[in-house]
Short mmCIF file of C-alpha atoms and ligand atoms in Angstrom, two decimals:
data_model
loop_
_atom_site.label_atom_id
_atom_site.label_comp_id
_atom_site.label_asym_id
_atom_site.label_seq_id
_atom_site.Cartn_x
_atom_site.Cartn_y
_atom_site.Cartn_z
CA UNK A 1 4.84 4.48 -113.70
CA UNK A 2 5.15 8.21 -113.54
CA UNK A 3 1.58 9.40 -114.00
CA UNK A 4 -1.76 8.49 -115.48
CA UNK A 5 -3.57 9.98 -118.40
CA UNK A 6 -7.13 11.16 -118.03
CA UNK A 7 -9.58 12.35 -120.60
CA UNK A 8 -10.77 15.76 -119.48
CA UNK A 9 -14.28 16.75 -120.53
CA UNK A 10 -14.39 20.09 -122.23
CA UNK A 11 -16.97 22.53 -123.39
CA UNK A 12 -15.34 22.30 -126.75
CA UNK A 13 -16.26 19.44 -128.94
CA UNK A 14 -12.74 17.89 -128.91
CA UNK A 15 -11.62 16.37 -125.60
CA UNK A 16 -7.94 16.81 -124.57
CA UNK A 17 -5.67 14.88 -122.21
CA UNK A 18 -3.48 16.07 -119.36
CA UNK A 19 -0.84 14.16 -117.43
CA UNK A 20 -1.46 13.84 -113.71
CA UNK A 21 1.77 13.21 -111.86
CA UNK A 22 1.23 10.72 -109.05
CA UNK A 23 2.20 11.74 -105.51
CA UNK A 24 4.78 8.95 -105.49
CA UNK A 25 6.48 10.34 -108.59
CA UNK A 26 6.43 13.85 -107.10
CA UNK A 27 8.25 12.62 -104.00
CA UNK A 28 10.70 10.84 -106.28
CA UNK A 29 11.76 14.18 -107.77
CA UNK A 30 12.49 15.89 -104.48
CA UNK A 31 16.02 16.86 -103.48
CA UNK A 32 17.52 15.14 -100.47
CA UNK A 33 16.87 18.29 -98.43
CA UNK A 34 13.17 18.20 -99.33
CA UNK A 35 12.72 14.45 -99.13
CA UNK A 36 14.88 13.66 -96.12
CA UNK A 37 15.84 16.83 -94.22
CA UNK A 38 17.55 14.79 -91.50
CA UNK A 39 20.06 13.27 -93.94
CA UNK A 40 20.25 16.56 -95.86
CA UNK A 41 21.32 18.36 -92.70
CA UNK A 42 23.99 15.76 -91.89
CA UNK A 43 25.36 16.05 -95.43
CA UNK A 44 25.53 19.84 -95.11
CA UNK A 45 27.39 19.47 -91.82
CA UNK A 46 29.90 17.10 -93.43
CA UNK A 47 30.49 19.63 -96.23
CA UNK A 48 31.07 22.31 -93.60
CA UNK A 49 33.36 20.01 -91.62
CA UNK A 50 35.47 19.39 -94.70
CA UNK A 51 35.59 23.11 -95.53
CA UNK A 52 36.65 24.11 -92.00
CA UNK A 53 39.12 21.31 -91.27
CA UNK A 54 42.67 20.68 -92.33
CA UNK A 55 42.54 17.17 -93.76
CA UNK A 56 45.90 15.55 -93.04
CA UNK A 57 44.82 11.91 -93.28
CA UNK A 58 47.29 10.56 -95.84
CA UNK A 59 44.74 8.32 -97.56
CA UNK A 60 42.12 11.02 -98.09
CA UNK A 61 41.67 13.64 -100.76
CA UNK A 62 39.00 15.92 -102.21
CA UNK A 63 37.39 14.72 -105.43
CA UNK A 64 36.54 17.32 -108.04
CA UNK A 65 33.02 18.53 -108.67
CA UNK A 66 33.08 16.66 -112.01
CA UNK A 67 33.96 13.40 -110.23
CA UNK A 68 31.17 13.98 -107.71
CA UNK A 69 28.64 14.71 -110.44
CA UNK A 70 29.51 11.53 -112.31
CA UNK A 71 29.10 9.56 -109.09
CA UNK A 72 25.66 11.04 -108.52
CA UNK A 73 24.57 10.22 -112.09
CA UNK A 74 21.81 7.99 -113.50
CA UNK A 75 24.33 5.17 -113.91
CA UNK A 76 23.75 4.36 -110.24
CA UNK A 77 20.58 2.63 -111.45
CA UNK A 78 22.24 0.37 -114.03
CA UNK A 79 23.09 -3.29 -113.75
CA UNK A 80 25.91 -4.26 -116.11
CA UNK A 81 27.31 -7.62 -114.96
CA UNK A 82 29.97 -8.71 -117.42
CA UNK A 83 32.42 -6.53 -119.33
CA UNK A 84 32.02 -3.98 -122.17
CA UNK A 85 30.49 -5.68 -125.22
CA UNK A 86 29.64 -8.82 -123.21
CA UNK A 87 27.01 -8.07 -120.58
CA UNK A 88 24.34 -10.18 -118.96
CA UNK A 89 21.79 -7.33 -119.08
CA UNK A 90 20.20 -5.22 -121.80
CA UNK A 91 20.45 -1.44 -121.93
CA UNK A 92 24.22 -1.36 -121.46
CA UNK A 93 25.16 0.86 -124.41
CA UNK A 94 26.26 3.77 -122.25
CA UNK A 95 27.59 1.60 -119.45
CA UNK A 96 29.85 0.03 -122.09
CA UNK A 97 31.01 3.42 -123.34
CA UNK A 98 31.83 4.72 -119.90
CA UNK A 99 33.66 1.57 -118.78
CA UNK A 100 35.66 1.40 -122.02
CA UNK A 101 36.71 5.03 -121.58
CA UNK A 102 37.75 4.35 -117.99
CA UNK A 103 39.83 1.35 -119.13
CA UNK A 104 41.45 3.22 -122.03
CA UNK A 105 42.32 6.27 -119.93
CA UNK A 106 43.73 4.13 -117.13
CA UNK A 107 45.89 2.14 -119.54
CA UNK A 108 47.22 5.39 -120.98
CA UNK A 109 47.80 6.91 -117.54
CA UNK A 110 50.11 4.13 -116.35
CA UNK A 111 51.27 2.74 -119.72
CA UNK A 112 49.87 -0.77 -119.23
CA UNK A 113 48.15 -3.18 -121.59
CA UNK A 114 45.25 -4.31 -119.40
CA UNK A 115 43.09 -2.58 -116.80
CA UNK A 116 40.12 -3.74 -114.79
CA UNK A 117 38.12 -0.85 -113.36
CA UNK A 118 35.39 -2.86 -111.63
CA UNK A 119 36.79 -3.59 -108.13
CA UNK A 120 34.62 -1.76 -105.63
CA UNK A 121 37.59 -0.90 -103.38
CA UNK A 122 41.27 -1.54 -102.79
CA UNK A 123 40.67 -4.38 -100.35
CA UNK A 124 38.42 -5.97 -102.97
CA UNK A 125 41.04 -5.54 -105.70
CA UNK A 126 43.62 -7.31 -103.53
CA UNK A 127 41.15 -10.07 -102.70
CA UNK A 128 40.47 -10.57 -106.42
CA UNK A 129 44.18 -11.00 -107.16
CA UNK A 130 44.64 -13.46 -104.30
CA UNK A 131 41.54 -15.35 -105.47
CA UNK A 132 42.93 -15.46 -109.02
CA UNK A 133 46.38 -16.80 -108.14
CA UNK A 134 46.36 -18.43 -104.69
CA UNK A 135 44.77 -21.46 -103.10
CA UNK A 136 44.03 -21.54 -99.35
CA UNK A 137 47.25 -22.30 -97.49
CA UNK A 138 49.55 -20.91 -100.21
CA UNK A 139 52.33 -18.60 -99.05
CA UNK A 140 52.23 -14.82 -99.47
CA UNK A 141 55.19 -12.60 -98.53
CA UNK A 142 54.40 -9.00 -97.60
CA UNK A 143 55.50 -6.06 -95.43
CA UNK A 144 54.29 -6.54 -91.86
CA UNK A 145 51.46 -4.29 -90.69
CA UNK A 146 53.55 -3.00 -87.79
CA UNK A 147 56.23 -1.82 -90.24
CA UNK A 148 53.81 0.04 -92.52
CA UNK A 149 52.05 -2.76 -94.42
CA UNK A 150 48.31 -3.07 -94.85
CA UNK A 151 45.60 -5.22 -93.26
CA UNK A 152 44.78 -6.81 -96.61
CA UNK A 153 48.38 -7.96 -97.06
CA UNK A 154 47.86 -10.79 -94.60
CA UNK A 155 47.02 -9.45 -91.16
CA UNK A 156 45.72 -12.26 -88.90
CA UNK A 157 42.45 -10.35 -88.45
CA UNK A 158 41.83 -10.10 -92.23
CA UNK A 159 40.54 -12.67 -94.73
CA UNK A 160 43.99 -12.86 -96.37
CA UNK A 161 45.68 -13.67 -93.06
CA UNK A 162 43.10 -16.30 -92.22
CA UNK A 163 43.21 -17.95 -95.65
CA UNK A 164 46.85 -17.93 -96.71
CA UNK A 165 50.18 -18.66 -95.07
CA UNK A 166 51.70 -15.25 -94.43
CA UNK A 167 55.40 -14.51 -94.16
CA UNK A 168 56.34 -10.90 -93.37
CA UNK A 169 59.36 -8.82 -94.26
CA UNK A 170 60.17 -5.71 -92.28
CA UNK A 171 62.41 -2.70 -91.84
CA UNK A 172 66.09 -2.26 -91.04
CA UNK A 173 67.37 -0.17 -88.17
CA UNK A 174 67.24 2.95 -90.33
CA UNK A 175 63.48 2.29 -90.75
CA UNK A 176 63.70 1.58 -94.48
CA UNK A 177 62.69 -1.75 -96.04
CA UNK A 178 65.09 -4.62 -95.34
CA UNK A 179 65.53 -5.78 -98.94
CA UNK A 180 68.18 -8.40 -98.08
CA UNK A 181 65.83 -9.83 -95.47
CA UNK A 182 63.03 -9.85 -98.02
CA UNK A 183 65.18 -11.85 -100.47
CA UNK A 184 66.23 -14.31 -97.74
CA UNK A 185 62.61 -14.84 -96.65
CA UNK A 186 61.55 -15.30 -100.29
CA UNK A 187 64.23 -17.93 -100.85
CA UNK A 188 63.30 -19.76 -97.63
CA UNK A 189 59.51 -19.63 -97.94
CA UNK A 190 59.06 -19.80 -101.74
CA UNK A 191 55.91 -17.63 -101.75
CA UNK A 192 53.38 -17.74 -104.58
CA UNK A 193 52.94 -13.97 -104.31
CA UNK A 194 55.28 -11.25 -103.05
CA UNK A 195 53.40 -8.06 -102.22
CA UNK A 196 55.05 -4.66 -102.49
CA UNK A 197 53.34 -1.47 -101.38
CA UNK A 198 52.41 -0.09 -97.98
CA UNK A 199 50.01 2.18 -96.20
CA UNK A 200 52.40 3.84 -93.76
CA UNK A 201 55.80 3.89 -95.45
CA UNK A 202 57.09 7.26 -96.62
CA UNK A 203 60.17 6.28 -98.63
CA UNK A 204 60.59 5.20 -102.24
CA UNK A 205 60.02 1.47 -102.66
CA UNK A 206 62.46 -0.42 -104.88
CA UNK A 207 59.87 -2.14 -107.06
CA UNK A 208 62.59 -3.29 -109.49
CA UNK A 209 64.43 -5.16 -106.73
CA UNK A 210 61.25 -6.84 -105.48
CA UNK A 211 60.38 -7.79 -109.07
CA UNK A 212 63.81 -9.43 -109.48
CA UNK A 213 63.41 -11.39 -106.24
CA UNK A 214 59.95 -12.54 -107.34
CA UNK A 215 61.44 -13.84 -110.61
CA UNK A 216 64.28 -15.61 -108.75
CA UNK A 217 61.82 -17.58 -106.62
CA UNK A 218 59.07 -18.01 -109.20
CA UNK A 219 56.57 -15.80 -107.38
CA UNK A 220 54.05 -13.35 -108.78
CA UNK A 221 54.94 -9.77 -107.81
CA UNK A 222 51.77 -7.92 -106.80
CA UNK A 223 52.22 -4.23 -106.12
CA UNK A 224 49.52 -2.49 -104.10
CA UNK A 225 50.26 1.09 -105.09
CA UNK A 226 47.10 2.51 -103.48
CA UNK A 227 48.86 5.16 -101.44
CA UNK A 228 51.24 6.25 -104.16
CA UNK A 229 49.07 5.92 -107.30
CA UNK A 230 48.47 9.65 -107.76
CA UNK A 231 52.14 10.42 -107.29
CA UNK A 232 53.03 7.66 -109.76
CA UNK A 233 50.50 8.96 -112.30
CA UNK A 234 52.04 12.42 -111.84
CA UNK A 235 55.61 11.08 -112.15
CA UNK A 236 56.54 12.11 -108.62
CA UNK A 237 57.24 8.58 -107.33
CA UNK A 238 58.80 5.48 -109.00
CA UNK A 239 56.38 3.37 -111.03
CA UNK A 240 55.96 -0.36 -110.43
CA UNK A 241 54.98 -0.81 -114.09
CA UNK A 242 57.49 -3.16 -115.72
CA UNK A 243 58.52 -4.54 -112.31
CA UNK A 244 55.24 -5.92 -110.94
CA UNK A 245 53.18 -8.59 -112.68
CA UNK A 246 49.92 -7.27 -111.27
CA UNK A 247 49.23 -3.86 -109.74
CA UNK A 248 46.27 -2.94 -107.55
CA UNK A 249 45.17 0.42 -106.27
CA UNK A 250 42.40 2.44 -104.80
CA UNK A 251 41.27 5.43 -106.82
CA UNK A 252 40.45 7.91 -104.06
CA UNK A 253 43.76 8.57 -102.31
CA UNK A 254 46.51 10.56 -104.03
CA UNK A 255 44.84 9.72 -107.38
CA UNK A 256 41.89 11.91 -106.28
CA UNK A 257 39.04 9.97 -107.83
CA UNK A 258 35.91 8.40 -106.35
CA UNK A 259 36.22 5.65 -103.72
CA UNK A 260 37.04 2.49 -105.64
CA UNK A 261 39.61 -0.05 -106.78
CA UNK A 262 41.49 -1.00 -109.96
CA UNK A 263 43.77 -3.79 -111.20
CA UNK A 264 46.47 -3.31 -113.87
CA UNK A 265 48.70 -5.79 -115.69
CA UNK A 266 50.71 -6.00 -118.86
CA UNK A 267 50.73 -9.67 -119.69
CA UNK A 268 47.77 -11.33 -121.40
CA UNK A 269 48.46 -14.57 -119.54
CA UNK A 270 46.86 -12.99 -116.41
CA UNK A 271 43.82 -11.62 -118.19
CA UNK A 272 41.37 -14.50 -117.92
CA UNK A 273 42.16 -15.29 -114.27
CA UNK A 274 41.78 -11.65 -113.19
CA UNK A 275 38.61 -10.98 -115.17
CA UNK A 276 37.04 -14.14 -113.80
CA UNK A 277 38.18 -13.36 -110.26
CA UNK A 278 36.58 -9.90 -110.31
CA UNK A 279 33.36 -11.11 -111.96
CA UNK A 280 31.90 -13.57 -111.20
CA UNK A 281 34.53 -14.76 -108.71
CA UNK A 282 34.29 -12.06 -106.04
CA UNK A 283 31.88 -9.36 -107.24
CA UNK A 284 28.49 -9.11 -108.88
CA UNK A 285 27.28 -5.99 -110.65
CA UNK A 286 29.89 -3.27 -111.13
CA UNK A 287 29.14 0.19 -109.71
CA UNK A 288 28.71 1.94 -113.05
CA UNK A 289 28.28 5.44 -111.55
CA UNK A 290 31.58 4.99 -109.74
CA UNK A 291 33.20 3.70 -112.92
CA UNK A 292 31.99 6.86 -114.70
CA UNK A 293 33.57 8.93 -111.92
CA UNK A 294 36.78 6.88 -112.20
CA UNK A 295 36.86 7.70 -115.94
CA UNK A 296 36.53 11.41 -115.10
CA UNK A 297 39.32 11.20 -112.52
CA UNK A 298 41.64 9.33 -114.88
CA UNK A 299 40.97 12.03 -117.49
CA UNK A 300 41.91 14.66 -114.90
CA UNK A 301 45.10 12.79 -113.99
CA UNK A 302 46.10 12.71 -117.66
CA UNK A 303 46.13 16.51 -117.79
CA UNK A 304 49.52 18.25 -117.47
CA UNK A 305 48.43 20.10 -114.31
CA UNK A 306 48.14 16.79 -112.45
CA UNK A 307 51.93 16.45 -112.67
CA UNK A 308 52.27 19.82 -111.00
CA UNK A 309 49.78 18.66 -108.35
CA UNK A 310 51.72 15.44 -107.64
CA UNK A 311 55.03 17.31 -107.41
CA UNK A 312 53.48 19.84 -105.00
CA UNK A 313 52.00 17.07 -102.82
CA UNK A 314 55.53 15.75 -102.35
CA UNK A 315 57.08 19.19 -101.82
CA UNK A 316 54.41 19.94 -99.23
CA UNK A 317 55.04 16.65 -97.40
CA UNK A 318 58.76 17.40 -97.31
CA UNK A 319 58.13 20.95 -96.07
CA UNK A 320 55.75 19.68 -93.36
CA UNK A 321 58.24 17.00 -92.26
CA UNK A 322 61.09 19.52 -92.13
CA UNK A 323 59.03 22.03 -90.14
CA UNK A 324 57.87 19.35 -87.67
CA UNK A 325 61.48 18.27 -87.23
CA UNK A 326 62.29 21.91 -86.46
CA UNK A 327 59.65 21.77 -83.70
CA UNK A 328 61.38 18.77 -82.10
CA UNK A 329 59.39 15.87 -83.55
CA UNK A 330 61.18 12.82 -84.94
CA UNK A 331 60.03 11.75 -88.41
CA UNK A 332 60.30 7.98 -88.89
CA UNK A 333 63.24 7.21 -91.25
CA UNK A 334 64.21 10.90 -91.07
CA UNK A 335 61.86 12.22 -93.73
CA UNK A 336 59.70 11.41 -96.72
CA UNK A 337 59.93 10.79 -100.47
CA UNK A 338 56.17 10.73 -100.89
CA UNK A 339 52.90 12.27 -99.74
CA UNK A 340 53.05 10.94 -96.18
CA UNK A 341 55.15 10.82 -93.05
CA UNK A 342 55.03 9.04 -89.74
CA UNK A 343 55.60 11.31 -86.77
CA UNK A 344 57.14 9.79 -83.63
CA UNK A 345 55.41 11.68 -80.80
CA UNK A 346 57.48 10.40 -77.91
CA UNK A 347 59.61 13.53 -77.63
CA UNK A 348 56.39 15.40 -76.80
CA UNK A 349 55.31 12.73 -74.30
CA UNK A 350 51.94 12.16 -75.98
CA UNK A 351 50.46 9.03 -77.53
CA UNK A 352 48.94 8.85 -80.99
CA UNK A 353 45.47 8.60 -79.50
CA UNK A 354 45.88 11.70 -77.33
CA UNK A 355 47.45 13.64 -80.22
CA UNK A 356 44.74 12.71 -82.71
CA UNK A 357 42.01 13.74 -80.28
CA UNK A 358 43.71 17.00 -79.26
CA UNK A 359 44.25 17.99 -82.89
CA UNK A 360 40.65 17.20 -83.71
CA UNK A 361 39.63 19.90 -81.18
CA UNK A 362 41.70 22.30 -83.30
CA UNK A 363 40.06 21.17 -86.60
CA UNK A 364 43.18 19.32 -87.71
CA UNK A 365 42.20 15.82 -88.86
CA UNK A 366 44.85 13.10 -88.60
CA UNK A 367 45.06 9.42 -87.77
CA UNK A 368 47.17 7.78 -85.12
CA UNK A 369 49.48 5.11 -86.41
CA UNK A 370 51.97 2.67 -84.94
CA UNK A 371 55.61 3.54 -85.51
CA UNK A 372 58.24 0.80 -85.98
CA UNK A 373 58.77 -1.11 -82.69
CA UNK A 374 55.97 0.87 -81.12
CA UNK A 375 55.79 0.30 -77.35
CA UNK A 376 52.10 1.26 -77.29
CA UNK A 377 49.10 -0.90 -78.23
CA UNK A 378 47.78 -0.53 -81.82
CA UNK A 379 44.70 1.32 -80.51
CA UNK A 380 46.90 3.86 -78.74
CA UNK A 381 50.23 4.04 -80.67
CA UNK A 382 53.16 6.46 -80.39
CA UNK A 383 52.73 7.99 -83.82
CA UNK A 384 50.65 10.08 -86.16
CA UNK A 385 50.47 9.49 -89.90
CA UNK A 386 50.19 12.75 -91.81
CA UNK A 387 49.70 13.30 -95.52
CA UNK A 388 49.38 16.25 -97.88
CA UNK A 389 47.14 15.16 -100.83
CA UNK A 390 44.00 16.95 -99.58
CA UNK A 391 45.56 20.22 -98.43
CA UNK A 392 47.48 20.38 -101.73
CA UNK A 393 44.23 19.94 -103.67
CA UNK A 394 42.99 23.05 -101.83
CA UNK A 395 45.98 24.98 -103.17
CA UNK A 396 48.11 25.11 -100.03
CA UNK A 397 51.88 25.24 -100.44
CA UNK A 398 55.08 25.31 -98.38
CA UNK A 399 54.27 28.47 -96.31
CA UNK A 400 50.99 26.91 -95.18
CA UNK A 401 52.83 23.67 -94.29
CA UNK A 402 55.13 25.63 -91.98
CA UNK A 403 52.10 27.26 -90.36
CA UNK A 404 50.36 23.89 -89.91
CA UNK A 405 53.48 22.35 -88.32
CA UNK A 406 53.55 25.24 -85.85
CA UNK A 407 49.91 24.66 -84.90
CA UNK A 408 50.47 20.91 -84.46
CA UNK A 409 53.39 21.64 -82.12
CA UNK A 410 51.39 24.26 -80.21
CA UNK A 411 48.46 21.90 -79.59
CA UNK A 412 50.60 18.89 -78.69
CA UNK A 413 52.70 20.82 -76.17
CA UNK A 414 49.61 21.05 -73.95
CA UNK A 415 47.15 18.54 -75.45
CA UNK A 416 44.67 18.82 -72.58
CA UNK A 417 44.40 22.61 -72.87
CA UNK A 418 41.18 23.21 -74.79
CA UNK A 419 41.86 26.96 -74.81
CA UNK A 420 44.99 26.41 -76.91
CA UNK A 421 43.08 24.10 -79.25
CA UNK A 422 40.27 26.67 -79.57
CA UNK A 423 42.73 29.42 -80.44
CA UNK A 424 44.40 27.24 -83.10
CA UNK A 425 40.99 26.21 -84.42
CA UNK A 426 40.10 29.85 -85.12
CA UNK A 427 43.29 30.25 -87.15
CA UNK A 428 42.68 26.96 -88.97
CA UNK A 429 39.18 28.07 -90.00
CA UNK A 430 40.58 31.37 -91.24
CA UNK A 431 43.24 29.56 -93.31
CA UNK A 432 40.63 27.16 -94.70
CA UNK A 433 38.40 30.08 -95.72
CA UNK A 434 41.24 31.31 -97.95
CA UNK A 435 41.41 27.88 -99.64
CA UNK A 436 37.76 26.94 -100.29
CA UNK A 437 37.03 23.36 -101.31
CA UNK A 438 34.10 23.97 -103.64
CA UNK A 439 32.43 27.18 -104.73
CA UNK A 440 29.89 28.24 -102.15
N1 DSN B 501 42.72 2.55 -94.95
C1 DSN B 501 43.68 3.06 -95.89
C2 DSN B 501 44.65 3.96 -95.24
O1 DSN B 501 44.22 4.81 -94.50
O2 DSN B 501 45.83 3.87 -95.50
C3 DSN B 501 44.34 2.01 -96.63
O3 DSN B 501 43.41 1.25 -97.30
#
């Protein structure tokens, strides 16, 4: 209830009414800064951190203002369990419209027949597919975590690894996927699902080959394209469509949408199992405000300029890798065909942990990552994973990549020297000021 009506006595013969807004309703209208200055201040600091830092985490990006507005919309209040046209709640007219638009745009973006936009995240999307097609104890074949795979592809510490029988393929000596080994393991273990996709693998993945192997052994080919989905949408990386039976992704990495997940497939035979797995199998109410923001992001990715963005992300990654090589770093597999690279830090005598922390002092945000056959523990590592989606969104290009590589080398030559980091930080902030994230 927003307010109460009172009859106000008047000197005139006809009484009139005014609306008195209750104190509760007044508080309800306050901005976060007015209502909760503590959180408001933290949010302002995060905005400033993003503005003044070079974001090189390969899985992060900067969503547009339109995406952010949709996420902060009234749809956050709406329950809409079910699917468009078949909900378990009233009042879903606009929830239906927004979800249908998200589905239609996503189908157009990747050229697929079916799309489910409800998974709350990538891990959830993968879980839904496993739930749809596997029983506990069934075999799943995927790239090992230590060779660039992902936790949700069967790591022993994840639900998938604890529920299914996991067989892992890996890399060859040249640090590219061992496709012959993959086929041999598939023939020996007869998996129900073969997973393609990775979270720390920079080269093109041969989705067609993996699709053929899956057919040979009667497995479902699930591609987790989360890292590459923006590049694929922008035609800068091979598409798994036509080679994978089911495709999952996040929406916030190179695709540059809100945090969330999606599932795509072409064949109607998978439709019922996937719909049922997402709701009611794994999830309850969909996050309709996030689905609205996904629709906005898919619309953005359908624009011609997104192709230019995707191509530049890749050019920037290649420029950064080449410049780092020039500074004496080894890039795992010798380079990149995508948005990311793994940097082997051993020639500089620093671990991933030390490097990540030293760079953070210089406002360069990265994440440490194991390299193939890493001698260090996973919490320490010998590598850094770097990616260019976020800096490319800011408008940076090859000259800035060369500058960034120089700063990384400068900091990591003497990682304990805070004076060096402070000097680089000043230059980083100056560069960032020339590439503002959002209008002030
Ligand atoms: N955690 C993501 C990444 O950083 O690659 C993958 O989900």
